[in-house]
Tab-separated table of C-alpha atoms in Angstrom:
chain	number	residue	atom	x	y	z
A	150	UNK	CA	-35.174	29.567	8.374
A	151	UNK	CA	-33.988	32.978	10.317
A	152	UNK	CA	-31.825	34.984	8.228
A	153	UNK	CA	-28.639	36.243	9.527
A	154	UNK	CA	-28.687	40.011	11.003
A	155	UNK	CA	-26.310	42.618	9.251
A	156	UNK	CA	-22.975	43.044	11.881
A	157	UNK	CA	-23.670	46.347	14.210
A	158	UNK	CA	-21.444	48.356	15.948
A	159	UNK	CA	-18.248	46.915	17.083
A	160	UNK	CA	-18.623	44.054	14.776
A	161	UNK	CA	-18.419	46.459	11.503
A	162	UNK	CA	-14.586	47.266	10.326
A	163	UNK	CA	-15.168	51.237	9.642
A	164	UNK	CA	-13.433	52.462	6.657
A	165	UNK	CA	-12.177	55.361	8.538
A	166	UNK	CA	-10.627	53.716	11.371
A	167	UNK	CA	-8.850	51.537	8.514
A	168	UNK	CA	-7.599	54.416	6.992
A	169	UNK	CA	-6.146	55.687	10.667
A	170	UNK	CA	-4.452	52.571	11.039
A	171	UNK	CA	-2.789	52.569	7.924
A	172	UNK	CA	-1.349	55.967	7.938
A	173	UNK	CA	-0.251	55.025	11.832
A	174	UNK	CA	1.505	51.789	9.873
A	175	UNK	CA	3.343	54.051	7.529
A	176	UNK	CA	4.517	56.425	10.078
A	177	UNK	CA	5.090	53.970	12.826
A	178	UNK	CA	7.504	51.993	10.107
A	179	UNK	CA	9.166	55.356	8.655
A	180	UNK	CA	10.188	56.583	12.610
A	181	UNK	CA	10.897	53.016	14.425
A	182	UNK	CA	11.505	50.198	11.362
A	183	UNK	CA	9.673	47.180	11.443
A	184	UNK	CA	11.715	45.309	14.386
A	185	UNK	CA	10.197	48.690	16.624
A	186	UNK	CA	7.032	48.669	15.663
A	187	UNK	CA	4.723	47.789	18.064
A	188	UNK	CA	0.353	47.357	17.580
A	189	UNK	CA	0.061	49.189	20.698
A	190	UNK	CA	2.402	52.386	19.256
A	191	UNK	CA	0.154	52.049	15.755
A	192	UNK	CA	-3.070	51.699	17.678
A	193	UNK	CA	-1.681	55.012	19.912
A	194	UNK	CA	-1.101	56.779	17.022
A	195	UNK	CA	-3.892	56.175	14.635
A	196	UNK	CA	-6.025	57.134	17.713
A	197	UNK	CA	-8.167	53.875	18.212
A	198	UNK	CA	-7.886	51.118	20.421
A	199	UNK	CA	-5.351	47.787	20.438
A	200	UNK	CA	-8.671	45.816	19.516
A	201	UNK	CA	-9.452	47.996	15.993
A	202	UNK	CA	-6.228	46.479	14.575
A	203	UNK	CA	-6.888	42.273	16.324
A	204	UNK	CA	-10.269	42.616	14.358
A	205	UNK	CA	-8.796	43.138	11.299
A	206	UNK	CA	-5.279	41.377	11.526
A	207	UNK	CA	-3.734	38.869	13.961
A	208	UNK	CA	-0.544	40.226	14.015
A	209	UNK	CA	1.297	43.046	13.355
A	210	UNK	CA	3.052	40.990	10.393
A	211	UNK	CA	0.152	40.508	8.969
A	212	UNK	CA	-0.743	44.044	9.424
A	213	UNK	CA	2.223	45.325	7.910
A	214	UNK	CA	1.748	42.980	4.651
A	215	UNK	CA	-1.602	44.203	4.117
A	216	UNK	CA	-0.591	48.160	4.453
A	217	UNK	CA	2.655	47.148	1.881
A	218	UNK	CA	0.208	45.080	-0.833
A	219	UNK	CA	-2.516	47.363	-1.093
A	220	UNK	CA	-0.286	50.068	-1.819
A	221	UNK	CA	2.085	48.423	-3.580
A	222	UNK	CA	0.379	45.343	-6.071
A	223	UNK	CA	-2.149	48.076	-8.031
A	224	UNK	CA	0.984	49.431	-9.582
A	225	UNK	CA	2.467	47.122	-11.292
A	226	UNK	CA	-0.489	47.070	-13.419
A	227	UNK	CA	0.046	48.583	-16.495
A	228	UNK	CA	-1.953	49.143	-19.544
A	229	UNK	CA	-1.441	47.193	-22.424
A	230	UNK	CA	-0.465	49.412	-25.256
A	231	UNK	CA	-0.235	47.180	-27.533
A	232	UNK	CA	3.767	46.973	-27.905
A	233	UNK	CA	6.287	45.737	-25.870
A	234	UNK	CA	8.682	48.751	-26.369
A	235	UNK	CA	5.288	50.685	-24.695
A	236	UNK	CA	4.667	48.284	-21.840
A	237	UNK	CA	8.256	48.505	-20.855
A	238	UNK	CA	8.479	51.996	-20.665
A	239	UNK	CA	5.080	52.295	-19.002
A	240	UNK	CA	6.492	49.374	-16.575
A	241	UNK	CA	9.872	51.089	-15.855
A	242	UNK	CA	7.918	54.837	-15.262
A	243	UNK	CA	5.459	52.667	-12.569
A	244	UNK	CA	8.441	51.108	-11.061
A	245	UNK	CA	10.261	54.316	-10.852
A	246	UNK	CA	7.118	55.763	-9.516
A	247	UNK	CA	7.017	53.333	-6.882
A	248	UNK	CA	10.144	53.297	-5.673
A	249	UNK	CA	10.856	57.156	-5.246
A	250	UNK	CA	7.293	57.439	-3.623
A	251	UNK	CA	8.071	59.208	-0.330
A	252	UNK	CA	5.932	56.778	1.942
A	253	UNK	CA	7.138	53.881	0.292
A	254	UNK	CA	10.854	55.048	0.111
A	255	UNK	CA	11.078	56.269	3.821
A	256	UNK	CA	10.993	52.434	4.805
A	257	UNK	CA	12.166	50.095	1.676
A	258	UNK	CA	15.318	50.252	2.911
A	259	UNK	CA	14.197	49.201	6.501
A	260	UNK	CA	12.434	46.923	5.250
A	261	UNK	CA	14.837	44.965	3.158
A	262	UNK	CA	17.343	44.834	5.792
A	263	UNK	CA	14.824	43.218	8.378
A	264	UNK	CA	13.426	40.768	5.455
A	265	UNK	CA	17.348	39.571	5.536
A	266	UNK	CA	16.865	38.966	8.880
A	267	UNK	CA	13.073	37.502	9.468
A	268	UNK	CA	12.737	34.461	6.763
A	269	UNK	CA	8.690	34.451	7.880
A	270	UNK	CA	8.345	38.325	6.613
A	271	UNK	CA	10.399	37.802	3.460
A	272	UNK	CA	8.726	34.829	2.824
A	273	UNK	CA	5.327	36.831	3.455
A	274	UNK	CA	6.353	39.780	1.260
A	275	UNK	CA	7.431	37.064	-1.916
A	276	UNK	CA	3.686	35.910	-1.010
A	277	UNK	CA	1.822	38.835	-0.807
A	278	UNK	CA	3.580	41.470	-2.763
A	279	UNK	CA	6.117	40.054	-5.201
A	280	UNK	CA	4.287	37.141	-6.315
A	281	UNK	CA	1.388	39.227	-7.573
A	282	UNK	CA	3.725	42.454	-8.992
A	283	UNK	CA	5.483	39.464	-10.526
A	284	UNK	CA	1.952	38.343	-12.113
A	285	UNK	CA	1.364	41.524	-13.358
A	286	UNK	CA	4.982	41.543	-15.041
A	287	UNK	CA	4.614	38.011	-16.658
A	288	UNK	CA	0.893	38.887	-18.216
A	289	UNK	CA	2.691	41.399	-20.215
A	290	UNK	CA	5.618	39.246	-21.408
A	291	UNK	CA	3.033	36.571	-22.123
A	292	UNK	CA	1.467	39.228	-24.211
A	293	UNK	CA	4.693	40.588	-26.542
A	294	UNK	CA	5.490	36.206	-26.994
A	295	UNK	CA	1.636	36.342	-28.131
A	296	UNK	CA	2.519	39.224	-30.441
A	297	UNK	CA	6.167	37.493	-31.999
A	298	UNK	CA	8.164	40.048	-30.444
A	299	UNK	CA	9.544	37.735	-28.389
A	300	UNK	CA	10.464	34.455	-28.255
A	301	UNK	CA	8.643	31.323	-27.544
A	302	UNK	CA	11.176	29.900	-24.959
A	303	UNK	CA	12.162	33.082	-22.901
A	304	UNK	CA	13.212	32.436	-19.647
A	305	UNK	CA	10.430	34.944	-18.286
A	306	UNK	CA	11.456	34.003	-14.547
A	307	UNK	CA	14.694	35.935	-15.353
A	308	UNK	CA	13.082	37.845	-17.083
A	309	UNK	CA	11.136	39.608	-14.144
A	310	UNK	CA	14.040	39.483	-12.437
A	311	UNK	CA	16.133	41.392	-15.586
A	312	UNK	CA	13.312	44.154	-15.791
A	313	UNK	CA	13.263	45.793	-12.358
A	314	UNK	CA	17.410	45.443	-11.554
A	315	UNK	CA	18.821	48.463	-13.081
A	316	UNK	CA	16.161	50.704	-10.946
A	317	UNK	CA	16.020	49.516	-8.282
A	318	UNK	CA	20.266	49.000	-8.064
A	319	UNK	CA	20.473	52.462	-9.170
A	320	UNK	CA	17.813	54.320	-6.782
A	321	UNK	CA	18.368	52.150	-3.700
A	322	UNK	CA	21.919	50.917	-3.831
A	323	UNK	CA	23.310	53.609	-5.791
A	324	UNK	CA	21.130	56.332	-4.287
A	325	UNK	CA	21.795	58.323	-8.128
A	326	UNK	CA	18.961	60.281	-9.249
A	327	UNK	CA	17.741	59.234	-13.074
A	328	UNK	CA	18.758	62.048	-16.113
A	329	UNK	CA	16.710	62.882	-18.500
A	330	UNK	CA	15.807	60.187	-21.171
A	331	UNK	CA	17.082	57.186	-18.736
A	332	UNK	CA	13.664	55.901	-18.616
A	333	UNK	CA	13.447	55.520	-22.674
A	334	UNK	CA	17.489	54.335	-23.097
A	335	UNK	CA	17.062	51.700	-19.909
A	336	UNK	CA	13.834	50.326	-22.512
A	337	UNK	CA	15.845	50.235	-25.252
A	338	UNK	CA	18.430	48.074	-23.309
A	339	UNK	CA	15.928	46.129	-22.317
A	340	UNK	CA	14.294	45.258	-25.691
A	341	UNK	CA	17.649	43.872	-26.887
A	342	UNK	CA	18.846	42.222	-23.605
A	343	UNK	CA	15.215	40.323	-23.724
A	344	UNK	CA	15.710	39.200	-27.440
A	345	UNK	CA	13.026	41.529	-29.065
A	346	UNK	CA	12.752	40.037	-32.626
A	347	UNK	CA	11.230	42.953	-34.346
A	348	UNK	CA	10.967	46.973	-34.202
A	349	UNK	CA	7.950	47.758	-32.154
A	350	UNK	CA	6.075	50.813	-31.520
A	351	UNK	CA	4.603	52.487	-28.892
């Protein structure tokens, strides 16, 4: 039997030309929006030719939604630290993290707007990027029912919805900045409004 030859050349997806490409993503989406962007204008801009980005997507949805996940899944993975009072703050610092990122704040708002208006990207980013942050979210609310601080029969769906609201209505809606020691009273808020059963630490 012949084994198979290692991919040469053209055929190999170079790190660095995926790197190009995804910086020309960002800044294609933070000047022009998604409805603008174009593969030609990313493919211009990162330097490289139309066919780089074909090989590795088939369309520049597709592109986007793989530039948005693989900056944005990772982190909404926080560390267990062994309380729920220490998850949720850890949770609400990556979520703040995330949303006042530069990159990722230059187009959320863009981005949002457009998902109200393209039901095959919103649909793609509940797919690609909120189902898996929303994973991440439920493994550690799975973990504090494990633990008895909270209860068997929380409604974690609204949960997940009930932990990121307050930043992201306050950030992106409200446009306020956070004052010192919002991070640790929001937590505290959120303990009780989830139904914490005991003191926890962390």
């Amino acid at each position: 039997m012949t084994s198979r030859r290692a991919p040469t050349g053209a055929a190999v997806l170079q790190s660095w030309i995926t790197s190009a490409i995804t910086e020309a993503v960002w800044g294609e989406l933070a000047a022009h929006g998604y409805g603008r962007l174009s593969m030609e204008a990313v493919a211009k801009r990162a330097g490289v030719g139309k066919s780089a980005l074909y090989r590795r997507w088939p369309s520049k949805q597709d592109m986007v939604i793989a530039v948005l996940s693989e900056f944005s899944v990772p982190r909404a993975e926080v560390m267990d630290t062994g309380s729920l009072r220490g998850d949720l703050l850890a949770t609400v610092h990556a979520l703040r993290d995330w949303f006042t990122h530069p990159r990722f704040s230059a187009v959320l708002p863009d981005l949002t707007a457009e998902a109200g208006r393209n039901a095959a990207l919103a649909a793609a980013i509940r797919e690609t990027i909120g189902g898996p942050r929303r994973e991440h979210g439920a493994a550690m609310l799975r973990r504090a029912i494990a633990r008895g601080e909270l209860p068997d029969d929380l409604n974690v769906e609204l949960a997940l919805d009930f932990v990121p609201g307050p930043l992201y209505w306050r950030l992106n809606v409200r446009k306020m900045a956070l004052d010192p020691g919002y991070s640790e009273e929001l937590v505290e808020f959120l303990l009780r409004g989830l139904g914490c059963v005991r003191p926890t630490e962390g």
